[in-house]
Each structure stands twice: as structure tokens, then as C-alpha cells.
Coordinates of C-alpha atoms in Angstrom, one line a residue:
M1101 CA -22.7 5.9 1.4
V1102 CA -24.8 3.2 -0.2
T1103 CA -26.5 4.1 -3.4
K1104 CA -29.5 2.8 -5.3
N1105 CA -27.8 -0.2 -6.9
V1106 CA -26.6 -1.5 -3.5
Q1107 CA -30.1 -1.0 -2.2
Q1108 CA -31.4 -3.0 -5.1
Q1109 CA -29.1 -5.9 -4.2
Q1110 CA -30.4 -5.7 -0.6
Q1111 CA -33.6 -7.0 -1.8
H1112 CA -33.1 -9.9 -1.9
R1113 CA 1.7 -30.5 5.4
V1114 CA 15.7 -40.1 6.0
D1115 CA 17.4 -37.8 8.2
V1116 CA 20.6 -36.4 6.6
V1117 CA 23.8 -36.8 8.5
V1118 CA 25.2 -33.5 7.2
P1119 CA 23.4 -30.2 8.1
V1120 CA 21.2 -28.9 5.4
P1121 CA 21.1 -25.1 5.0
A1122 CA 17.9 -23.5 6.0
M1123 CA 17.3 -22.1 2.5
V1124 CA 17.0 -25.6 1.1
V1125 CA 14.8 -26.8 3.9
A1126 CA 12.5 -23.9 3.4
A1127 CA 12.2 -24.5 -0.3
M1128 CA 11.6 -28.2 0.2
A1129 CA 9.1 -27.8 3.0
S1130 CA 7.2 -24.8 1.8
P1131 CA 3.6 -25.5 0.7
C1132 CA 3.6 -22.5 -1.6
P1133 CA 2.8 -23.6 -5.2
A1134 CA 5.8 -21.7 -6.6
N1135 CA 8.2 -23.5 -4.3
K1136 CA 6.6 -26.9 -5.0
L1137 CA 7.5 -26.6 -8.7
L1138 CA 11.2 -26.2 -7.7
R1139 CA 11.3 -29.4 -5.6
G1140 CA 12.5 -31.6 -8.4
A1141 CA 15.4 -29.3 -9.3
I1142 CA 16.3 -28.9 -5.6
Q1143 CA 16.3 -32.7 -5.0
L1144 CA 18.6 -33.2 -8.0
A1145 CA 21.0 -30.5 -6.9
F1146 CA 20.9 -31.7 -3.3
G1147 CA 21.9 -35.2 -4.4
F1148 CA 24.8 -33.9 -6.5
A1149 CA 25.9 -31.7 -3.6
L1150 CA 25.7 -34.5 -1.1
G1151 CA 27.9 -36.7 -3.2
I1152 CA 30.5 -33.9 -3.4
A1153 CA 30.2 -33.4 0.4
V1154 CA 30.9 -37.1 1.1
A1155 CA 34.0 -37.0 -1.2
I1156 CA 35.3 -33.9 0.6
Y1157 CA 34.7 -35.5 3.9
L1158 CA 36.7 -38.6 2.9
I1159 CA 39.5 -36.5 1.6
G1160 CA 39.2 -34.3 4.7
S1161 CA 40.1 -37.4 6.9
A1162 CA 43.6 -37.3 5.4
T1163 CA 43.6 -33.5 5.0
P1164 CA 41.8 -32.1 8.0
A1165 CA 42.2 -28.4 7.0
A1166 CA 40.6 -28.9 3.5
V1167 CA 37.3 -27.4 4.6
P1168 CA 38.0 -25.1 7.5
G1169 CA 35.1 -23.8 9.5
G1170 CA 31.9 -25.6 9.2
S1171 CA 29.8 -27.7 6.9
S1172 CA 31.1 -28.7 3.5
L1173 CA 27.7 -28.1 2.0
E1174 CA 28.1 -24.4 2.7
L1175 CA 30.5 -24.3 -0.2
F1176 CA 27.6 -24.9 -2.5
F1177 CA 24.6 -23.7 -0.5
P1178 CA 25.7 -20.7 1.6
L1179 CA 23.2 -19.7 4.2
P1180 CA 21.3 -16.6 3.3
P1181 CA 21.8 -13.4 5.2
P1182 CA 19.3 -12.4 7.9
A1183 CA 16.0 -11.3 6.3
A1184 CA 15.4 -7.6 6.6
A1185 CA 12.3 -6.4 8.4
S1186 CA 9.3 -6.3 6.2
T1187 CA 6.8 -3.5 6.1
A1188 CA 3.1 -3.7 5.7
N1189 CA 2.7 -0.8 3.3
L1190 CA 1.2 -1.1 -0.1
S1191 CA 4.6 -1.0 -1.9
A1192 CA 5.7 -4.0 0.1
V1193 CA 2.4 -5.7 -0.6
R1194 CA 3.0 -5.4 -4.3
Q1195 CA 6.3 -7.2 -4.3
K1196 CA 6.1 -10.2 -6.6
Q1197 CA 7.9 -12.5 -4.2
P1198 CA 7.0 -11.7 -0.6
P1199 CA 9.1 -13.1 2.2
T1200 CA 8.4 -16.8 2.9
P1201 CA 6.6 -17.0 6.2
S1202 CA 8.5 -18.7 9.1
P1203 CA 6.7 -22.0 9.7
E1204 CA 7.4 -21.6 13.5
A1205 CA 5.7 -18.3 13.5
E1206 CA 2.5 -19.8 12.2
K1207 CA 2.0 -22.6 14.8
T1208 CA -0.8 -22.4 17.2
T1209 CA -0.8 -20.5 20.4
T1210 CA 0.1 -22.1 23.8
A1211 CA -3.6 -22.3 24.5
I1212 CA -4.3 -24.3 21.3
K1213 CA -1.2 -26.5 21.8
S1214 CA -2.4 -27.4 25.2
Q1215 CA -5.5 -29.0 23.5
S1216 CA -3.1 -31.5 21.7
W1217 CA -4.8 -30.7 18.4
P1218 CA -2.7 -30.0 15.2
A1219 CA -3.2 -26.5 14.0
D1220 CA -4.1 -25.7 10.4
D1221 CA -1.2 -24.8 8.2
A1222 CA -2.8 -21.9 6.4
S1223 CA -0.7 -22.3 3.3
G1224 CA -1.6 -25.9 2.7
G1225 CA -0.6 -29.0 4.6
N1226 CA 1.7 -29.7 7.6
S1227 CA 3.1 -32.6 9.5
T1228 CA -0.4 -33.9 9.9
A1229 CA -1.2 -33.5 6.2
D1230 CA -2.1 -37.2 6.0
Q1231 CA -4.8 -36.7 8.5
A1232 CA -8.2 -35.3 7.6
G1233 CA -7.0 -34.3 4.2
G1234 CA -4.6 -31.4 4.7
G1235 CA -3.8 -31.2 8.4
F1236 CA -7.3 -29.9 9.4
V1237 CA -8.6 -31.0 12.8
D1238 CA -11.5 -33.5 12.3
I1239 CA -13.6 -33.2 15.4
S1240 CA -17.1 -32.3 16.3
D1241 CA -18.4 -28.8 15.6
E1242 CA -18.6 -28.1 19.4
E1243 CA -15.0 -29.1 20.0
L1244 CA -13.9 -27.1 16.9
M1245 CA -15.6 -24.0 18.2
K1246 CA -14.0 -24.4 21.6
L1247 CA -10.6 -24.9 20.0
A1248 CA -11.0 -21.8 17.8
A1249 CA -12.2 -19.8 20.7
A1250 CA -8.8 -20.4 22.4
A1251 CA -7.0 -18.8 19.5
P1252 CA -5.8 -15.2 19.8
R1253 CA -8.4 -12.6 19.0
E1254 CA -5.7 -10.3 17.8
V1255 CA -3.5 -11.0 14.7
R1256 CA -0.1 -12.4 15.6
T1257 CA 2.6 -12.1 13.0
G1258 CA 6.4 -12.4 13.3
G1259 CA 8.6 -9.4 13.1
G1260 CA 12.0 -9.0 11.3
G1261 CA 10.9 -10.7 8.1
G1262 CA 8.3 -13.0 9.7
P1263 CA 4.8 -13.5 8.2
R1264 CA 2.5 -10.5 7.5
P1265 CA -1.2 -10.4 8.1
K1266 CA -3.1 -12.6 5.8
V1267 CA -6.5 -12.7 4.2
A1268 CA -8.5 -15.9 4.6
F1269 CA -10.5 -16.9 1.6
L1270 CA -13.4 -19.1 2.6
F1271 CA -15.0 -21.0 -0.2
L1272 CA -18.4 -22.4 0.6
T1273 CA -19.2 -24.7 -2.4
R1274 CA -21.7 -27.3 -3.4
W1275 CA -19.3 -29.5 -5.4
D1276 CA -16.1 -28.4 -7.2
L1277 CA -14.6 -25.0 -8.0
P1278 CA -15.1 -24.5 -11.7
M1279 CA -13.4 -21.0 -11.5
A1280 CA -10.2 -22.5 -9.8
P1281 CA -8.0 -21.7 -12.8
L1282 CA -8.9 -18.0 -12.5
W1283 CA -8.2 -18.1 -8.8
E1284 CA -4.9 -19.8 -9.4
K1285 CA -3.9 -16.8 -11.5
F1286 CA -5.2 -14.4 -8.9
F1287 CA -3.1 -15.9 -6.1
E1288 CA 0.0 -16.6 -8.1
G1289 CA 3.1 -14.9 -6.7
H1290 CA 1.6 -13.9 -3.4
C1291 CA 2.2 -16.9 -1.1
G1292 CA 2.3 -16.0 2.5
L1293 CA -0.4 -13.3 2.2
Y1294 CA -3.4 -15.5 1.9
S1295 CA -5.0 -18.7 3.3
V1296 CA -7.5 -20.9 1.5
Y1297 CA -10.3 -23.0 3.0
V1298 CA -12.9 -25.0 1.1
H1299 CA -16.1 -26.4 2.5
T1300 CA -17.9 -28.7 0.1
D1301 CA -20.5 -31.5 0.1
P1302 CA -18.9 -34.6 1.9
A1303 CA -20.5 -36.7 -0.9
F1304 CA -18.3 -34.9 -3.5
N1305 CA -15.7 -37.4 -4.6
G1306 CA -13.8 -35.3 -7.1
S1307 CA -10.0 -35.7 -7.2
D1308 CA -7.8 -33.3 -5.2
P1309 CA -6.1 -30.8 -7.4
G1310 CA -2.3 -31.2 -8.1
E1311 CA 0.2 -30.4 -5.4
A1312 CA 1.1 -27.1 -7.1
S1313 CA -2.5 -25.8 -6.7
V1314 CA -3.4 -23.3 -4.1
F1315 CA -6.4 -25.6 -3.4
Y1316 CA -4.3 -28.7 -2.8
R1317 CA -5.6 -30.3 0.5
R1318 CA -7.4 -27.2 1.5
T1319 CA -10.8 -28.8 2.0
I1320 CA -11.9 -28.8 5.6
P1321 CA -13.9 -31.6 7.2
S1322 CA -17.3 -30.7 5.8
K1323 CA -21.0 -31.6 6.4
E1324 CA -24.0 -31.5 4.1
V1325 CA -25.4 -28.1 3.5
K1326 CA -29.0 -27.4 2.4
W1327 CA -30.0 -24.1 0.8
G1328 CA -31.8 -21.7 3.1
E1329 CA -31.3 -23.9 6.2
I1330 CA -29.2 -23.4 9.4
S1331 CA -26.7 -25.9 8.0
M1332 CA -25.4 -23.1 5.7
V1333 CA -24.6 -21.0 8.7
E1334 CA -23.0 -24.0 10.4
A1335 CA -20.7 -24.3 7.4
E1336 CA -19.8 -20.7 7.6
R1337 CA -18.9 -21.0 11.3
R1338 CA -16.9 -24.1 10.5
L1339 CA -14.9 -22.2 7.9
L1340 CA -14.3 -19.3 10.2
A1341 CA -13.2 -21.6 13.1
H1342 CA -10.6 -23.4 11.0
A1343 CA -9.3 -20.1 9.7
L1344 CA -9.0 -18.7 13.2
L1345 CA -6.5 -21.4 14.1
D1346 CA -4.0 -19.6 11.9
Q1347 CA -2.8 -16.7 14.0
A1348 CA -1.8 -14.6 11.0
N1349 CA -5.3 -14.5 9.4
A1350 CA -6.6 -11.0 9.8
R1351 CA -9.5 -10.7 7.4
F1352 CA -12.0 -13.4 6.4
I1353 CA -14.0 -13.3 3.2
L1354 CA -16.8 -15.7 2.3
L1355 CA -17.0 -16.8 -1.3
S1356 CA -18.9 -19.3 -3.5
E1357 CA -18.0 -21.5 -6.4
S1358 CA -19.4 -18.9 -8.8
H1359 CA -17.4 -16.0 -7.4
V1360 CA -14.7 -14.2 -9.4
P1361 CA -12.2 -11.6 -8.4
L1362 CA -12.6 -8.2 -10.1
F1363 CA -9.1 -6.8 -9.2
D1364 CA -5.6 -8.2 -8.8
F1365 CA -4.4 -9.7 -5.5
P1366 CA -2.4 -6.7 -4.3
T1367 CA -5.4 -4.4 -4.7
V1368 CA -7.8 -6.8 -2.8
Y1369 CA -5.2 -7.4 -0.1
S1370 CA -4.5 -3.7 0.5
Y1371 CA -8.2 -2.8 0.4
L1372 CA -9.1 -5.3 3.1
I1373 CA -6.0 -5.3 5.3
N1374 CA -5.8 -1.5 5.4
S1375 CA -9.5 -1.0 5.9
T1376 CA -10.6 0.8 9.0
T1377 CA -14.0 -0.9 8.6
K1378 CA -14.5 -3.9 10.8
I1379 CA -17.0 -5.7 8.6
Y1380 CA -18.5 -5.6 5.2
L1381 CA -21.9 -7.0 5.5
E1382 CA -25.5 -5.9 4.7
S1383 CA -27.8 -5.6 7.6
Y1384 CA -31.0 -3.8 7.1
D1385 CA -34.7 -3.8 8.1
L1386 CA -36.9 -4.9 5.2
P1387 CA -40.6 -4.7 5.4
G1388 CA -42.7 -7.4 3.7
V1389 CA -42.7 -11.1 3.2
T1390 CA -39.0 -11.5 2.3
G1391 CA -37.8 -9.5 5.3
R1392 CA -39.9 -9.0 8.4
G1393 CA -42.2 -11.7 7.3
R1394 CA -39.6 -14.4 7.9
Y1395 CA -39.2 -13.5 11.6
K1396 CA -40.4 -16.3 14.0
R1397 CA -42.1 -15.1 17.1
S1398 CA -40.7 -18.1 19.0
M1399 CA -37.3 -16.3 18.9
S1400 CA -38.5 -13.7 21.3
P1401 CA -37.4 -12.4 23.8
V1402 CA -33.8 -13.3 22.7
V1403 CA -34.4 -11.8 19.3
T1404 CA -37.2 -9.4 18.9
A1405 CA -39.0 -8.4 15.8
A1406 CA -37.5 -5.0 16.0
Q1407 CA -34.0 -6.5 16.0
W1408 CA -34.6 -8.7 13.0
R1409 CA -32.4 -7.9 10.1
K1410 CA -31.7 -9.1 6.6
G1411 CA -28.6 -9.1 4.3
S1412 CA -26.5 -11.0 1.8
Q1413 CA -24.6 -13.9 3.3
W1414 CA -21.4 -12.9 1.5
F1415 CA -19.6 -11.3 4.4
E1416 CA -16.1 -10.0 5.0
V1417 CA -15.1 -9.6 8.7
D1418 CA -12.0 -8.9 10.8
R1419 CA -10.5 -11.4 13.3
G1420 CA -12.2 -10.0 16.4
L1421 CA -15.7 -10.3 14.8
A1422 CA -14.9 -13.7 13.4
A1423 CA -14.2 -14.8 16.9
D1424 CA -17.4 -13.3 18.1
V1425 CA -19.4 -15.3 15.6
I1426 CA -17.9 -18.7 16.5
T1427 CA -18.3 -18.0 20.2
D1428 CA -21.9 -16.9 20.0
D1429 CA -23.8 -19.1 22.5
V1430 CA -26.8 -16.8 22.7
Y1431 CA -28.2 -16.0 19.3
F1432 CA -27.0 -18.9 17.2
P1433 CA -28.8 -21.5 19.3
V1434 CA -32.0 -19.5 18.9
F1435 CA -31.6 -19.5 15.2
A1436 CA -30.7 -23.2 15.1
R1437 CA -33.9 -24.0 17.0
H1438 CA -36.4 -21.7 15.5
C1439 CA -35.2 -20.4 12.1
S1440 CA -36.7 -23.1 9.8
R1441 CA -39.3 -23.3 7.0
N1442 CA -39.0 -20.1 5.0
C1443 CA -36.7 -18.4 7.4
Y1444 CA -33.4 -18.6 5.4
A1445 CA -30.9 -18.3 8.3
D1446 CA -28.0 -17.5 5.9
E1447 CA -29.7 -14.2 5.1
H1448 CA -30.7 -13.3 8.6
Y1449 CA -28.4 -14.8 11.3
L1450 CA -25.3 -12.6 10.7
P1451 CA -27.1 -9.5 9.9
T1452 CA -29.2 -9.8 13.0
F1453 CA -26.4 -11.0 15.3
L1454 CA -24.0 -8.2 14.3
G1455 CA -26.8 -5.7 14.2
I1456 CA -27.5 -6.4 17.8
R1457 CA -23.9 -6.8 19.0
H1458 CA -22.0 -4.5 16.8
P1459 CA -24.3 -2.1 15.1
S1460 CA -21.7 0.7 14.7
R1461 CA -19.3 -1.6 12.8
V1462 CA -21.7 -2.7 10.1
T1463 CA -21.3 -0.9 6.8
N1464 CA -24.5 -2.2 5.4
R1465 CA -22.7 -3.1 2.2
S1466 CA -21.0 -6.2 0.7
V1467 CA -17.7 -6.3 -1.3
T1468 CA -19.4 -8.9 -3.6
W1469 CA -21.6 -7.7 -6.4
V1470 CA -24.7 -9.6 -7.2
D1471 CA -27.6 -8.8 -9.5
W1472 CA -31.0 -8.9 -7.9
S1473 CA -32.7 -6.6 -10.4
H1474 CA -34.9 -9.3 -11.9
G1475 CA -36.5 -10.3 -8.6
G1476 CA -37.1 -13.8 -7.3
P1477 CA -35.4 -16.0 -4.7
H1478 CA -32.1 -16.3 -6.6
P1479 CA -29.8 -13.6 -8.2
A1480 CA -29.1 -13.5 -11.9
R1481 CA -26.7 -15.9 -13.5
F1482 CA -24.2 -14.8 -16.1
T1483 CA -23.1 -17.0 -19.1
R1484 CA -20.0 -16.9 -21.3
M1485 CA -21.2 -14.3 -23.8
E1486 CA -22.3 -11.9 -21.1
V1487 CA -18.7 -11.5 -19.8
T1488 CA -17.2 -8.7 -21.8
P1489 CA -14.4 -6.1 -21.1
D1490 CA -16.9 -3.3 -20.8
F1491 CA -19.1 -5.3 -18.3
L1492 CA -16.0 -6.0 -16.2
R1493 CA -14.9 -2.4 -16.3
W1494 CA -18.4 -1.4 -15.2
L1495 CA -18.2 -3.7 -12.2
R1496 CA -14.7 -2.5 -11.3
A1497 CA -16.0 1.1 -11.4
G1498 CA -18.7 0.4 -8.8
A1499 CA -21.5 -0.9 -11.1
G1500 CA -23.0 2.6 -11.2
T1501 CA -22.5 3.3 -7.5
T1502 CA -20.2 5.0 -5.1
C1503 CA -19.4 4.0 -1.5
D1504 CA -17.3 5.0 1.5
Y1505 CA -13.9 3.6 2.1
N1506 CA -11.9 4.8 5.1
G1507 CA -13.8 8.1 5.2
A1508 CA -13.5 8.9 1.4
T1509 CA -16.0 8.4 -1.4
T1510 CA -14.8 5.9 -4.0
T1511 CA -16.2 3.8 -6.9
V1512 CA -14.1 0.8 -5.9
C1513 CA -17.0 -0.8 -4.0
F1514 CA -17.0 -4.4 -5.2
L1515 CA -13.9 -6.6 -5.1
F1516 CA -15.7 -9.8 -6.2
A1517 CA -18.8 -10.7 -8.2
R1518 CA -21.1 -13.7 -8.7
K1519 CA -23.0 -15.7 -10.1
F1520 CA -20.9 -16.7 -13.2
L1521 CA -21.5 -20.1 -14.9
P1522 CA -18.6 -22.4 -15.5
N1523 CA -18.7 -21.8 -19.3
S1524 CA -17.6 -18.2 -18.6
L1525 CA -14.2 -19.2 -17.3
T1526 CA -12.5 -19.0 -20.7
R1527 CA -13.7 -15.4 -21.1
F1528 CA -12.3 -14.5 -17.7
L1529 CA -9.0 -16.1 -18.4
R1530 CA -8.9 -14.2 -21.7
F1531 CA -9.8 -10.7 -20.3
A1532 CA -8.2 -10.9 -16.8
P1533 CA -4.7 -9.7 -18.0
K1534 CA -6.2 -6.8 -19.9
V1535 CA -8.9 -5.7 -17.6
M1536 CA -8.4 -7.1 -14.1
G1537 CA -4.6 -6.8 -13.9
F1538 CA -3.5 -10.4 -13.4
G1539 CA -3.1 -13.6 -15.3

């Protein structure tokens, strides 16, 4: 159920002559931050082992039986045993070192490959990493939507130790990500269970974070976004389309630069992946100037006044609904043509579209907490001194509300919160280990 506080928010990417064991290749090629930090050590060890292998080979020419059965390097880097089949239950989710996803299992589908476009490597970079800043396809929005539409509508993950379903974190930002250090702590140790995509202003010329960062080369080809205009919805669709190119992405959550996580990664992952709810999004009818008053009669008959809905733009959807959004050729064009001048498409397109197409799937609640209690066109902003352990505990406990999760009433209603100013970062880094369970 939705209680009064939620209603209040509603207002508003040198060949080696000897075979290299798969374990080494995986560690060298993996884009996961934890593996990147081991590259220096692996390269040193590999050079040492290669020297020994050459020596053994030279000796072996006079003594053929010196190394019976296979590669000399296997003396030093034995191949690992076959990976055991992983499970998708919560205990497996909470393992600190989840199985490294098979790169082959995460390539695009036959349909996508036939387009001759490189697929997004959802963990950061691939063989086309030098193109378009991270392997992302840099094409027109129309071509991108068609490419994404060819992706599977169902999650495809490998069995027998292959990749598990992932949560795609879509960051829609104006410039940089001031809360990035907190997010780094949040994602740490969970490579293979998440994907990161960042849409920022193309004029932003900030330096790319270090290779060890989860945000390294994760910025998609972006376009200018103006507050309250259809360009914001276009950016959301752009993020969804790029994320759909990864077959393992199962859930998609839209976030901003001022968002913070309220729980540790395993809790968030389990909450979303195991949810029987298809979408977490507000969609409601609001009388008055800020609701029905924004409807444009020129949208009729495709969108009628009775179908007009409002809600927060901070959505969370499953793969099928994400595909529906990027393939919408009925309602989105109408919004693009008519929703301008005090229409605020970001607050009305998705609530209206999903309200018409999938009314039974909309929960009419968001997993992002925002404070609209003071009124006005923007929610409250929180500074450093306002971030306290008690305040964080209050948010984690539902901010005074309860909600429904998989048919049961719970106080775990909000997984994220905004808007927090950059100067609050130090407080979050300080309190996260004690209150939020990570860091």
C-alpha cells in the first residue's frame, strides 16, 4: 500500500606462442575493477613464467620427456576445475566474489550481430573500447532504438557458472558524479551482477575516472538535456537502449548525480531481481495546475485527458517493459510533438504510457525517496550537516511509511534517496559502514 508520505512525494573493452591458461586470460581481460588492480602482478608473474617455459622448451629439445603431456606453463598456472553451477538465491548473491561472467555469454544475440554493430560490454569496455568511449555504439537515436529492439526481450544468462541476471544502473547526470566514491564502495566486490551507464552533457570535458573505477568508460554517446523538456525522456530512452544490448540485464533503475544508495548491494540486488513487481513507478491522476493542467488537448485522440498521468521520473523497470519503452512508436511521438511549454514530459510520459499500456503492473510507488514536503517545482536538497545516522536509519525504515513487496507489508520501501549536495559525501562515507552496511 502507499501511505501518506509517498502520496506527499507524488505531488510533485603480441600473440603468445605458448598457450596461456584461461584463468590468466580472464584475469587480464576482465574489466572488473578488482581484477584490474591485479594486472600488474599478473604481468610480472607471466613474464617470469614465460622465461622458465622457454628454458624448459630448450632443455626439452634434448630431453623430450622432460614435460610430458601438454603445456609447460601448466606447471605454474594449472587450469582451474570446471566452475560449479551457480544459484540465484540470496545466499549466492551475498558471496563476496561472485563467478566471473563468461565474456562469450554476454555478446549480443544473432539478431544484433547481424546488424554489424558492436555490443555494449556491460562491465566496462570491450574490443571496441577505443570507439565511442567504451565500446558503445555511436549512431543516431533511431538506429539505436532499432538495434535495441532486436535484443532479446527475456533475460539470457549462461548456465553452469555463467553470468547471472544483472541490474543496470542508469545515471542521468548534468555534469560529473560527485557521489562516485560512495557508489564505488557500494559496487565493490560484486562485479558481474551490475552494469553501469552514464548519460551526461556532451559539453562536459571532465577527465574519465581511473581504469579501476566502475565508471571507467561507461559514458554513453550523449546529447544535451534540458530540464522539463522531451530531451530528458530521450536521454532516458537512450540509456535504456544501450542497457538492453546486454542480454544479462534484467532490471533497470534510473538515477541522478545526487542519488545515494540506502542499503548494501546484496540487499538492493535481491530486492529488485527477486521482485514479482514489473515496475516501480508513480502513475496517478492529479487534479490542478501541476497535474491535469499540463495536459495538451492537441495530444487527443492518441492520449486523452482521462489517460493523462503524473509521477516521479525515477523509475525501475524489468527488461520486458524497458523494451516496450524504447519501441513505443505511438505515444512517444505524440509527446515529442506536443508536450512542450510547461508540460514537463519527464513527469508525464512514462506514467501516462505505462498507465495506458500496463496499468496492472504499475505499483504507483518509486524506490527513490525524495522530499517534496516544502512544495515548489523542485524537491528539497540536503547538505552535509543534515546527513546523520538517525536520518539514514529513518530513510531505511521507510521514512515513516509502509509498502507492499511481493504481497507482504514492509518498511523497506526506498532503496535510494536524493537530492544530496556534493558536500555531504564525506558524511556518507563516514556513516555507510555503520548504518548502510557497506564501505
